[in-house]
mmCIF file of C-alpha atoms and ligand atoms in Angstrom:
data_model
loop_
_atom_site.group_PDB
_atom_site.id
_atom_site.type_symbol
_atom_site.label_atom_id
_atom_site.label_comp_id
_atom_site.label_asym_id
_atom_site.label_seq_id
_atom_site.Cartn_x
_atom_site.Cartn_y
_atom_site.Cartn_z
ATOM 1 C CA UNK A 1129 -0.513 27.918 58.980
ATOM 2 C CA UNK A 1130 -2.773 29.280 61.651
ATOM 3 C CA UNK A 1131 -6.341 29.512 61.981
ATOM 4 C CA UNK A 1132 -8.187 32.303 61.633
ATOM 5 C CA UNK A 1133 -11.022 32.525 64.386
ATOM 6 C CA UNK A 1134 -13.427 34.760 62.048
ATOM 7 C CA UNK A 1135 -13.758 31.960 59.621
ATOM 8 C CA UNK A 1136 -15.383 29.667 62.714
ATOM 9 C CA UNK A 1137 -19.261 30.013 63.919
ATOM 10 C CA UNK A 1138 -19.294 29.170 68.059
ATOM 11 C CA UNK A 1139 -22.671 28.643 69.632
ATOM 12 C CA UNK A 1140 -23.056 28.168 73.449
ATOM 13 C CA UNK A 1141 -26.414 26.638 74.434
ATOM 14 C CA UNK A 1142 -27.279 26.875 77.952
ATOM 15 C CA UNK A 1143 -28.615 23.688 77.958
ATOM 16 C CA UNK A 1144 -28.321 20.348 76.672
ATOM 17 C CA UNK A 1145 -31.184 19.772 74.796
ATOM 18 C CA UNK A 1146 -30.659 23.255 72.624
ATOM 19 C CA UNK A 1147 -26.889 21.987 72.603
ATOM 20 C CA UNK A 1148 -28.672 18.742 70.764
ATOM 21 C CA UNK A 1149 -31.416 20.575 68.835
ATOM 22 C CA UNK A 1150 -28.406 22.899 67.083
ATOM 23 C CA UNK A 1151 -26.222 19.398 66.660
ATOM 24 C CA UNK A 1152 -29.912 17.617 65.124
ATOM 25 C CA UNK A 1153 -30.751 21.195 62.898
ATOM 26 C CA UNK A 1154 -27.503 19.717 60.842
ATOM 27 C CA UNK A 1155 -26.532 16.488 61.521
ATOM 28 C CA UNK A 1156 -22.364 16.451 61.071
ATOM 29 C CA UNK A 1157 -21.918 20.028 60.992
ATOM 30 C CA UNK A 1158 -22.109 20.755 64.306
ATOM 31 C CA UNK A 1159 -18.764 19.507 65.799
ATOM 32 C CA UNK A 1160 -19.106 19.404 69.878
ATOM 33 C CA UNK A 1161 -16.607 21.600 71.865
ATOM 34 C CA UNK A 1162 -16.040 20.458 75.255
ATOM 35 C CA UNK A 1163 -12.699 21.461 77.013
ATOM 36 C CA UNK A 1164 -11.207 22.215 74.217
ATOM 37 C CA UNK A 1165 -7.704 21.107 74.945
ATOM 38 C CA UNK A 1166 -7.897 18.657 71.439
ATOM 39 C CA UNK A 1167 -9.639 21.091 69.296
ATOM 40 C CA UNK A 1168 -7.898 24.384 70.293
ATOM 41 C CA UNK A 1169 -4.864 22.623 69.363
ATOM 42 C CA UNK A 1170 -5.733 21.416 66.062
ATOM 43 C CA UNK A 1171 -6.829 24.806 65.800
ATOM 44 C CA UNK A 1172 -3.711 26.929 66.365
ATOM 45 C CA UNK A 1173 -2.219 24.534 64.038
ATOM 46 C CA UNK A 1174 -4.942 25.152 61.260
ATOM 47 C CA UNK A 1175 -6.065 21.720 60.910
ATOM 48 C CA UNK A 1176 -9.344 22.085 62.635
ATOM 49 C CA UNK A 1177 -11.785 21.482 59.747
ATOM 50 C CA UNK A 1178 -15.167 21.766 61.183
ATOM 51 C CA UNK A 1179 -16.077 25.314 60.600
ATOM 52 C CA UNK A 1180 -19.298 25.134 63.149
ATOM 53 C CA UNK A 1181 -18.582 24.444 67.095
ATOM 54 C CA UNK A 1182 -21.379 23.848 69.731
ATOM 55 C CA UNK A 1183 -20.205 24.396 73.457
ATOM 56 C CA UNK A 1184 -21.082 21.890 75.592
ATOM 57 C CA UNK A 1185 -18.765 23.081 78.571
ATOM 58 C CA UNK A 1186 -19.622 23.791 81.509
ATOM 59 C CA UNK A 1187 -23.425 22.219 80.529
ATOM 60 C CA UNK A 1188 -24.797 21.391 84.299
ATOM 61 C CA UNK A 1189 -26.284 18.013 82.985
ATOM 62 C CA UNK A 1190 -23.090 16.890 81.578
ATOM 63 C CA UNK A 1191 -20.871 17.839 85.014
ATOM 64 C CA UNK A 1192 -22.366 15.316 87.654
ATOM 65 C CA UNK A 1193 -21.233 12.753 89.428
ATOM 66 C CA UNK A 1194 -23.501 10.745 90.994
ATOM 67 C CA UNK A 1195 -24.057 6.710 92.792
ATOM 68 C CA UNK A 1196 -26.561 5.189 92.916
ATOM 69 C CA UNK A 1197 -26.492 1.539 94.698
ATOM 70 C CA UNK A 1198 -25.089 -0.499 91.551
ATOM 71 C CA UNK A 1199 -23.364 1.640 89.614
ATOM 72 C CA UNK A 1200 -21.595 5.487 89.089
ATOM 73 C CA UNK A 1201 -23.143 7.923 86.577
ATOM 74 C CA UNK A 1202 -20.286 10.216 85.568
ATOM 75 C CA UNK A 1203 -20.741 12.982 83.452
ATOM 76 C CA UNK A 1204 -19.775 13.517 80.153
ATOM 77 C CA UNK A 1205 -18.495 17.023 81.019
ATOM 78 C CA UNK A 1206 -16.288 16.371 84.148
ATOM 79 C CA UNK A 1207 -12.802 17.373 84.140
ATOM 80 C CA UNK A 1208 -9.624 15.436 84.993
ATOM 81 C CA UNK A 1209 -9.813 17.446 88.394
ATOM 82 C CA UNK A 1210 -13.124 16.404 88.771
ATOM 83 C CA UNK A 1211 -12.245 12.731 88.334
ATOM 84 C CA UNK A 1212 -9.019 12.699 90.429
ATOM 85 C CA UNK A 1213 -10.947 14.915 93.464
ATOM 86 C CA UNK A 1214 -13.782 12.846 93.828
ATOM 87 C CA UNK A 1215 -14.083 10.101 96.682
ATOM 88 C CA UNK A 1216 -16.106 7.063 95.410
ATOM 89 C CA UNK A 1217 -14.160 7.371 92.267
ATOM 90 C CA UNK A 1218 -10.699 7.119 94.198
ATOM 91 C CA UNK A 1219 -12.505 4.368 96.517
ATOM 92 C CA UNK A 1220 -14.414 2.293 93.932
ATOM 93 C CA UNK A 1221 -12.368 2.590 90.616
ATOM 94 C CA UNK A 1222 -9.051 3.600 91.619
ATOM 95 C CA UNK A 1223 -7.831 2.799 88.033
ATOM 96 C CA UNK A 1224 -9.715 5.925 86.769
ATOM 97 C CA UNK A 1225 -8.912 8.256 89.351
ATOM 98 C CA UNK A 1226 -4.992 7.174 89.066
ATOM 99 C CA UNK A 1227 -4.836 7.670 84.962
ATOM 100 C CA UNK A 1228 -6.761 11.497 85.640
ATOM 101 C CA UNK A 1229 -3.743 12.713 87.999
ATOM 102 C CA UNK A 1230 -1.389 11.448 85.193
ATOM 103 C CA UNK A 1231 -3.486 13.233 82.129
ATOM 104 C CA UNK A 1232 -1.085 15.970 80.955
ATOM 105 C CA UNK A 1233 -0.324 18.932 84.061
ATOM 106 C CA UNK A 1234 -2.655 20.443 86.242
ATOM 107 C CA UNK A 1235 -3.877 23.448 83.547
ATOM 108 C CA UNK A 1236 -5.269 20.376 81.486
ATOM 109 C CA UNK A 1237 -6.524 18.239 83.986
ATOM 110 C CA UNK A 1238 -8.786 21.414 84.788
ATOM 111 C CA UNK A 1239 -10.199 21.667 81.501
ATOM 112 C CA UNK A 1240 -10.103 18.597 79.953
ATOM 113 C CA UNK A 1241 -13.209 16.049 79.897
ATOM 114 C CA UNK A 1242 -13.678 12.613 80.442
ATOM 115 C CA UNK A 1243 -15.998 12.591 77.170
ATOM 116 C CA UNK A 1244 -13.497 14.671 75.224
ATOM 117 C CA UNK A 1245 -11.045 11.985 75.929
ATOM 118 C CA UNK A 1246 -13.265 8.751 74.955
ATOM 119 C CA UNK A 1247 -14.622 10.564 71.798
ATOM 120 C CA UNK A 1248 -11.121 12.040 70.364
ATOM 121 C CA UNK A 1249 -10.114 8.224 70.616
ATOM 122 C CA UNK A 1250 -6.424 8.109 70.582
ATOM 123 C CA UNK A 1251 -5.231 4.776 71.041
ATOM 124 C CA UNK A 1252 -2.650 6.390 73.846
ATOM 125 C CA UNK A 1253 -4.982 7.953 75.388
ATOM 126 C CA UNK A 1254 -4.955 7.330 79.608
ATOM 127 C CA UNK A 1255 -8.798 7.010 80.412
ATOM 128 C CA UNK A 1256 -10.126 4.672 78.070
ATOM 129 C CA UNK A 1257 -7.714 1.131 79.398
ATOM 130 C CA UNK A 1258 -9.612 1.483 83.104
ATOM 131 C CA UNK A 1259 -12.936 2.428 81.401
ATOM 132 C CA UNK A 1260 -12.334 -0.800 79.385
ATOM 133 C CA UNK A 1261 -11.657 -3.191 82.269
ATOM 134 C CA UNK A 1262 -14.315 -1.533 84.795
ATOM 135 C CA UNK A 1263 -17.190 -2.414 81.937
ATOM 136 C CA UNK A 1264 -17.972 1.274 81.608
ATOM 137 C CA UNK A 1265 -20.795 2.058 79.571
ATOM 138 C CA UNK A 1266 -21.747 4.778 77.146
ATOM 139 C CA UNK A 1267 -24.866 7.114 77.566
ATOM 140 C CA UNK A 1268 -25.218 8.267 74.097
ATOM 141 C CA UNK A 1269 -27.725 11.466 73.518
ATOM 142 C CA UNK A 1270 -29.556 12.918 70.804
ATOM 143 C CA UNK A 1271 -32.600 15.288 70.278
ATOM 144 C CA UNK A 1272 -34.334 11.684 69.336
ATOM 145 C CA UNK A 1273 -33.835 10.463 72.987
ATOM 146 C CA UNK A 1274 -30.537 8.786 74.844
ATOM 147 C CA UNK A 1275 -29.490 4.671 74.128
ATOM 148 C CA UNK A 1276 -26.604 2.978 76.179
ATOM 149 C CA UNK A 1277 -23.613 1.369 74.668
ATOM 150 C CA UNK A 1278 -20.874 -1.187 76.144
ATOM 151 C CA UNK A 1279 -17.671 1.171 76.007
ATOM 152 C CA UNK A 1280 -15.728 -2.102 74.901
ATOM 153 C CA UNK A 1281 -17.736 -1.851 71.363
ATOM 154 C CA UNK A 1282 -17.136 2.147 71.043
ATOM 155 C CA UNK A 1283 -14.525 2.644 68.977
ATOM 156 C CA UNK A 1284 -14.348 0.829 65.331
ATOM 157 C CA UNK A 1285 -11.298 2.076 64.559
ATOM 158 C CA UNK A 1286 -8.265 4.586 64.280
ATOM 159 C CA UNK A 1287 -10.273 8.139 65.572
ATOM 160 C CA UNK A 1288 -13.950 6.021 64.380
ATOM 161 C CA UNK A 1289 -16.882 5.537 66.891
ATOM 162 C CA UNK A 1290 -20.159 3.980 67.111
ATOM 163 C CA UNK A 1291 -21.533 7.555 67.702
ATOM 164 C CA UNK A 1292 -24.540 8.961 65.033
ATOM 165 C CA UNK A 1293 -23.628 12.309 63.636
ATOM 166 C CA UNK A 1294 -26.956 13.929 65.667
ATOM 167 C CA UNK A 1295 -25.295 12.075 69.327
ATOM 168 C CA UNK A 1296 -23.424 13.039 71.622
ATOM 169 C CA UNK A 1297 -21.740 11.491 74.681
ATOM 170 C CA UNK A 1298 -23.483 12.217 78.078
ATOM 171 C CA UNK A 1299 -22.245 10.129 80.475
ATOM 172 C CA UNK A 1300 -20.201 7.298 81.212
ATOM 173 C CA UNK A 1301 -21.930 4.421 83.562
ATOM 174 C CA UNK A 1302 -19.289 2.078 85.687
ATOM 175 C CA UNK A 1303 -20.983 -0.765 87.782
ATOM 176 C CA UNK A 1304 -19.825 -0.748 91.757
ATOM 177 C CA UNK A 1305 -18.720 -4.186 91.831
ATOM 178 C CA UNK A 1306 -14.507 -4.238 91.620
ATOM 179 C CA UNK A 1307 -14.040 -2.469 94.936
ATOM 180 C CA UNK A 1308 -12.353 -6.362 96.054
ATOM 181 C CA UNK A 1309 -10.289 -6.692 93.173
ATOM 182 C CA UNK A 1310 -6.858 -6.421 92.445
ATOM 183 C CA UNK A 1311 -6.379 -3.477 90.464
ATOM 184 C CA UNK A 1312 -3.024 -2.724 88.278
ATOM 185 C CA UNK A 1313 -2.471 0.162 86.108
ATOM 186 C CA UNK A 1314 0.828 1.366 84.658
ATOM 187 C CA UNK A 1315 1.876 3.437 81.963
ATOM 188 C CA UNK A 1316 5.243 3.502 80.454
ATOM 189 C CA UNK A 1317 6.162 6.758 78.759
ATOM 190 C CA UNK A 1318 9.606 9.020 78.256
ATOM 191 C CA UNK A 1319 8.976 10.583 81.699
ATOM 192 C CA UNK A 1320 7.096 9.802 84.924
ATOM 193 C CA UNK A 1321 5.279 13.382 83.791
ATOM 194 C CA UNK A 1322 3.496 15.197 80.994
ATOM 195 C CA UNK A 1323 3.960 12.150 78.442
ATOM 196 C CA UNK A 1324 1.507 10.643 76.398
ATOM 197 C CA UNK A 1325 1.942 6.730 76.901
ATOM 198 C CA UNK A 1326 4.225 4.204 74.803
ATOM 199 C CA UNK A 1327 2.236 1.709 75.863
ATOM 200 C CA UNK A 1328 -0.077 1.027 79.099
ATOM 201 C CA UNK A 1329 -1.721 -1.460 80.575
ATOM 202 C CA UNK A 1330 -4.753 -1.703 82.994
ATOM 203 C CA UNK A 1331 -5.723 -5.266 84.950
ATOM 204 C CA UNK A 1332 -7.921 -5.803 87.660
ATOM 205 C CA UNK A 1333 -8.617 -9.686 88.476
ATOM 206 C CA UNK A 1334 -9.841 -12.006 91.778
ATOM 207 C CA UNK A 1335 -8.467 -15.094 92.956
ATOM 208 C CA UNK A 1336 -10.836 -18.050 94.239
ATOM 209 C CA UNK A 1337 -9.378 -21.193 95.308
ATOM 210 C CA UNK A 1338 -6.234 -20.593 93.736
ATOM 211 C CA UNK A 1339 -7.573 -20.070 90.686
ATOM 212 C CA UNK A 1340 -8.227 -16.615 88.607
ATOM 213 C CA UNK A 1341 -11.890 -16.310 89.013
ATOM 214 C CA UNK A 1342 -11.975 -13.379 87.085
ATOM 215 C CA UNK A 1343 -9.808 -10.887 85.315
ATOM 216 C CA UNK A 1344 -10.024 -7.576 82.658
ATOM 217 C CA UNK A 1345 -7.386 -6.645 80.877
ATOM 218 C CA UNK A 1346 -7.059 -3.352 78.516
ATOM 219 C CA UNK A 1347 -3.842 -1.840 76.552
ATOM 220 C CA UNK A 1348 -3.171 1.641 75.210
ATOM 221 C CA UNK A 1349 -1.067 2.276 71.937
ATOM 222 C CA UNK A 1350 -1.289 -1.395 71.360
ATOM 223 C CA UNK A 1351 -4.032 -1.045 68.293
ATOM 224 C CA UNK A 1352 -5.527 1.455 66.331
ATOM 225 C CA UNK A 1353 -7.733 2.333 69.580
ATOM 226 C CA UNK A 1354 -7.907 1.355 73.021
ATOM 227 C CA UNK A 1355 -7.909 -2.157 73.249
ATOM 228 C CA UNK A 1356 -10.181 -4.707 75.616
ATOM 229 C CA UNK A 1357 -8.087 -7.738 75.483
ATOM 230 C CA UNK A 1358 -10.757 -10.233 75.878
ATOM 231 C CA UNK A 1359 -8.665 -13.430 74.140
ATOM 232 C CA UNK A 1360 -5.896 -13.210 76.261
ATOM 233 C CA UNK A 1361 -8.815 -13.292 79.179
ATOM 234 C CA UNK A 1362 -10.179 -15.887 78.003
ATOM 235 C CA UNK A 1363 -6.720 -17.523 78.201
ATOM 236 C CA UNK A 1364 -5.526 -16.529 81.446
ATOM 237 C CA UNK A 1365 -9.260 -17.475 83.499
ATOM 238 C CA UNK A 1366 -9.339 -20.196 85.793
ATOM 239 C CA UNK A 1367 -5.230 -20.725 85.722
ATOM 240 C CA UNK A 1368 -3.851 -21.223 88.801
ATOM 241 C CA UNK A 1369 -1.155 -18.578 90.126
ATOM 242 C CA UNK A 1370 -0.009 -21.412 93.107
ATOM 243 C CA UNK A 1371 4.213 -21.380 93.533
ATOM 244 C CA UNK A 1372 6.328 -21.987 90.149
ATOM 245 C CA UNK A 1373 3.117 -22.241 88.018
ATOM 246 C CA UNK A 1374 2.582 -19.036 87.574
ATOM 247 C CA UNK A 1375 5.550 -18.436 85.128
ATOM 248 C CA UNK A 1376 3.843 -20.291 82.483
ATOM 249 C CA UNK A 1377 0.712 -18.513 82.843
ATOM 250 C CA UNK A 1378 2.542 -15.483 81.922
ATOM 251 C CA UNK A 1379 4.718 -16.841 79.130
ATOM 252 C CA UNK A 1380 1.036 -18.104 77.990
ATOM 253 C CA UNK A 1381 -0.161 -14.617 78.726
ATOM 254 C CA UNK A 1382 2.319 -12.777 77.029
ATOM 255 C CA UNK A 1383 1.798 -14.859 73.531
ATOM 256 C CA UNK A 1384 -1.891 -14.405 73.607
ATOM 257 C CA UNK A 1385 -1.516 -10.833 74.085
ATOM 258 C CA UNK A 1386 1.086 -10.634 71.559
ATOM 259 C CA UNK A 1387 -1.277 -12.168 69.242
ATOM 260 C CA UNK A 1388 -4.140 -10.110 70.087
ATOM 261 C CA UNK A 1389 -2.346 -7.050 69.785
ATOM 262 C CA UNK A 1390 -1.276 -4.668 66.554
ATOM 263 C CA UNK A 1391 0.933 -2.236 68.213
ATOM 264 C CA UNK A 1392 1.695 1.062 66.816
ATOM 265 C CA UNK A 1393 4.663 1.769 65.201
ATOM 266 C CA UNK A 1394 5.081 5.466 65.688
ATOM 267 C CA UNK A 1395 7.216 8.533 66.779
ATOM 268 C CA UNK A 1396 6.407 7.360 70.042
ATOM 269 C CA UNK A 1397 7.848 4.121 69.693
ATOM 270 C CA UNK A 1398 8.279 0.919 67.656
ATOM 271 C CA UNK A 1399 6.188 -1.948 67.819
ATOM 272 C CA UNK A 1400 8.720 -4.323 68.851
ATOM 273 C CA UNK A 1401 9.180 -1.996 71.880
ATOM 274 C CA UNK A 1402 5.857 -1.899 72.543
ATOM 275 C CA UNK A 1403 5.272 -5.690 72.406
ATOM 276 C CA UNK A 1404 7.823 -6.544 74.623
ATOM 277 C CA UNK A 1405 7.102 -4.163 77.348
ATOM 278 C CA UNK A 1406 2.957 -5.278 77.288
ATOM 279 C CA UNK A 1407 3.947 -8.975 77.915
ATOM 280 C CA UNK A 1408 6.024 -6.910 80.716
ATOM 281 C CA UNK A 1409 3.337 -4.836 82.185
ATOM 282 C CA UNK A 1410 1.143 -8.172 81.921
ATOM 283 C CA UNK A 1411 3.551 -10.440 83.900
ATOM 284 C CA UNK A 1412 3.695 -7.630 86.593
ATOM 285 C CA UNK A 1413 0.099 -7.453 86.722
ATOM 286 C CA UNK A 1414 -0.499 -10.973 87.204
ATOM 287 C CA UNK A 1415 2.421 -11.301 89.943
ATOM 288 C CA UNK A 1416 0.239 -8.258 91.667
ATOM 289 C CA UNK A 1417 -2.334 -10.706 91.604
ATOM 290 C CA UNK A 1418 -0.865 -13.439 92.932
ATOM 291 C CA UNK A 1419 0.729 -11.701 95.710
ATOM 292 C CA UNK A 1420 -2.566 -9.550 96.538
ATOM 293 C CA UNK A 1421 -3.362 -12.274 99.020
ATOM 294 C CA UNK A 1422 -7.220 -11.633 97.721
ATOM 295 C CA UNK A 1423 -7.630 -15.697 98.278
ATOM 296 C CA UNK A 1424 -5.960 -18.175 100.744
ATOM 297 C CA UNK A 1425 -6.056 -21.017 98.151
ATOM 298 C CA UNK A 1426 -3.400 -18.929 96.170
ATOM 299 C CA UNK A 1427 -0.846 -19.899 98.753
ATOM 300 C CA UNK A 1428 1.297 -23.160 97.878
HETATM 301 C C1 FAD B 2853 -0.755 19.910 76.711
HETATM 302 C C2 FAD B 2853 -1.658 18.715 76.543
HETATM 303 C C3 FAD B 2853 -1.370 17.551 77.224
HETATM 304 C C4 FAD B 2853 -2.191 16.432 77.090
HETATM 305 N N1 FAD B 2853 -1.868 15.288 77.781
HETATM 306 C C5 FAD B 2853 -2.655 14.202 77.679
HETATM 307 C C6 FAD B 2853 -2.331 13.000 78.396
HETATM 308 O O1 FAD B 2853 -1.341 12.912 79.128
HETATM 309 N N2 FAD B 2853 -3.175 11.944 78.251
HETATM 310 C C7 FAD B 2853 -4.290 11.985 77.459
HETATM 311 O O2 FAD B 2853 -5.019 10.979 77.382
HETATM 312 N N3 FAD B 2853 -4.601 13.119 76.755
HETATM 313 C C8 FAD B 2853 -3.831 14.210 76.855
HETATM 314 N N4 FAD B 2853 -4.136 15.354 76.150
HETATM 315 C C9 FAD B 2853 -5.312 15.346 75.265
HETATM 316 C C10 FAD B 2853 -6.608 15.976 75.830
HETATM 317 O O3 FAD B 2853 -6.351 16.841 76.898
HETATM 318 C C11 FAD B 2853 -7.611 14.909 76.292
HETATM 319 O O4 FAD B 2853 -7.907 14.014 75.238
HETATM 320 C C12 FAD B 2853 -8.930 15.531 76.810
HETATM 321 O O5 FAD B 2853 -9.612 14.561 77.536
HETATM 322 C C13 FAD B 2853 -9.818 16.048 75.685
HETATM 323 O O6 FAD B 2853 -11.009 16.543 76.293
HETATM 324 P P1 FAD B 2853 -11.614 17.950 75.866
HETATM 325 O O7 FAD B 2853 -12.847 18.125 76.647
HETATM 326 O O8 FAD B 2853 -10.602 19.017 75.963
HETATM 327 O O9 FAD B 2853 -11.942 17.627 74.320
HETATM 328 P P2 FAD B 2853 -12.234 18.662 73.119
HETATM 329 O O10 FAD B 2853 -10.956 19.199 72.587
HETATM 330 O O11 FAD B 2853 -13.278 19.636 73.504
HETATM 331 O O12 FAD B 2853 -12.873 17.623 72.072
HETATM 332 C C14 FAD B 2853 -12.123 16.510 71.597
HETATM 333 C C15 FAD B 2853 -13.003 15.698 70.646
HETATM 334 O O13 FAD B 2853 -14.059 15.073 71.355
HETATM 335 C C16 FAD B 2853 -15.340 15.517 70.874
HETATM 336 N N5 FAD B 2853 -16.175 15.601 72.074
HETATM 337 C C17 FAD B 2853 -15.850 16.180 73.267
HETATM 338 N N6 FAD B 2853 -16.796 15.906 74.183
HETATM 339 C C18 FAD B 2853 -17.755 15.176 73.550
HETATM 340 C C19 FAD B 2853 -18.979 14.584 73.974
HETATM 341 N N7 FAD B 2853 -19.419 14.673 75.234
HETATM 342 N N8 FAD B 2853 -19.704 13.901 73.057
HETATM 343 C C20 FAD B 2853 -19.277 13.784 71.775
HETATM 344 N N9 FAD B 2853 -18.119 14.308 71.329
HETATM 345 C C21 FAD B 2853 -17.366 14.990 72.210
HETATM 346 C C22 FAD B 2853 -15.082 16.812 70.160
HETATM 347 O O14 FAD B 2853 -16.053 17.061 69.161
HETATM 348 C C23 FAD B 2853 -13.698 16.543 69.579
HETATM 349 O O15 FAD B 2853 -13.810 15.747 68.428
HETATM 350 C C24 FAD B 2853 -3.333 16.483 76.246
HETATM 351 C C25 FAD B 2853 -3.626 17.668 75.547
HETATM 352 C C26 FAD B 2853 -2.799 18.775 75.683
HETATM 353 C C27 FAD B 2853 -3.137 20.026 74.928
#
């Protein structure tokens, strides 16, 4: 059954701290509005339950986008658009950029946040697998003052967060040190268009001597939310990628992942499906890597 909009209280601060003195006047209550493109939906389809909304669109702290020398500062608030139109985002973290310009069609890439996408924490959703391997950071804010989280520890489960009832998310921090990786992201959905993801898989990763110096690795719809998959990492560093060799490193790959993951089993897609087309995804990103030419000791 629909919603009706009378039985829902909407207040619009015009600036973030009021937007965080009405969230701190009842901690909980107060659920943050951003785009809206979850919420409105859950609200057509009467299953919105928070009765009390606080806008935080359009909130000029919350929009920017700004470098400093080590790292980006992005803005809870900025859109898909914003993300996908900006240049040190499409020069520094191409990964980001990329999964923006696949986020639903153009209406919702104009209205839908970066924040709104982290804190709604779908385990499909297309942001948070580059967040994961660029080492993004939280900026968490309440009327109490702001404290900085590893994204990587965010999310403690299906649709939980590390987030206090009185805190929001204001802005996301990526450090500006990946611009010479090799960077692989690729999600595998019904269409090339307007899909929410099967499964995904971001990589980014540097050869030296032959060897993987270092390498990230995130999945979507692989767990009950966004995944960092740190063991198979740990499994793959320092392997060499020289000639023939590098077919065992993904067969190793591939079983570590397996075993790190807990893919969904969904309307979406099965498990099994989703298994199988990770190790995939992870064999492709590692042949990227080898081929990338990033080090001359990779050559046989
Ligand atoms: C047609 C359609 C297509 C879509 N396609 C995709 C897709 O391809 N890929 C994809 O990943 N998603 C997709 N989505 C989902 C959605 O657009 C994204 O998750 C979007 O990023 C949500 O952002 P928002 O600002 O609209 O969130 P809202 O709906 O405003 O809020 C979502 C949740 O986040 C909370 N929240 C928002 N901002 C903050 C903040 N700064 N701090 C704390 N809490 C906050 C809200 O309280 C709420 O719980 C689609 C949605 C629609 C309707």
């Amino acid at each position: 059954m629909r919603s009706d909009a009378a039985e829902y209280e909407l207040l619009a601060p015009a600036s973030l701290a009021e937007a965080l003195n009405v969230i701190a006047s009842e901690p909980g209550q107060w659920m943050p509005i951003a785009g809206g493109t979850e919420l409105m939906v859950q609200l057509g389809a009467g299953r919105l339950r928070a009765r009390k909304l606080v806008s935080i669109w359009n909130l000029a702290e919350l929009r920017g986008i700004e470098a400093t020398a080590v790292s980006l500062r992005i803005g809870a608030g900025c859109t898909f658009t914003d993300l996908r139109t900006h240049a040190v985002v499409a020069e520094q973290f191409p990964l980001l950029s990329q999964a923006a310009g696949w986020t639903g069609g153009i209406a919702n890439q104009n209205r839908g946040t970066l924040g709104g996408n982290i804190v709604n924490g779908s385990p499909a959703a297309d942001s948070p697998p580059a967040l994961l391997v660029y080492d993004a950071e939280l900026e968490l804010a309440s009327a109490r003052g702001a404290r900085i989280v590893p994204y990587a520890g965010f999310h403690t489960g299906y649709k939980t967060t590390v987030l206090a009832p009185d805190e929001l998310v204001s802005a996301i921090v990526l450090p500006l040190r990946f611009a010479l990786y090799y960077q692989y992201l690729r999600k595998v959905g019904p269409r090339s268009a307007q899909a929410i993801s099967k499964v995904a898989l971001a990589g980014i990763g540097i050869m030296e001597n032959g060897l993987i110096a270092d390498l990230k690795i995130a999945v979507a719809s692989m767990a009950h939310a966004p995944l960092r998959c740190s063991a198979t990492e740990q499994m793959l560093l320092g392997r060499s990628l020289k000639g023939s060799q590098i077919e065992s490193v993904i067969a190793s790959g591939s079983a570590a992942l397996a075993a790190e993951c807990a893919p969904l089993d969904d309307i979406r897609s099965t498990a099994k499906y989703r298994s199988h087309v990770a190790g995939n995804l992870l064999a492709e990103f590692l042949r990227g890597l080898q081929a990338a030419g990033n080090d001359e000791g990779n050559q046989e």
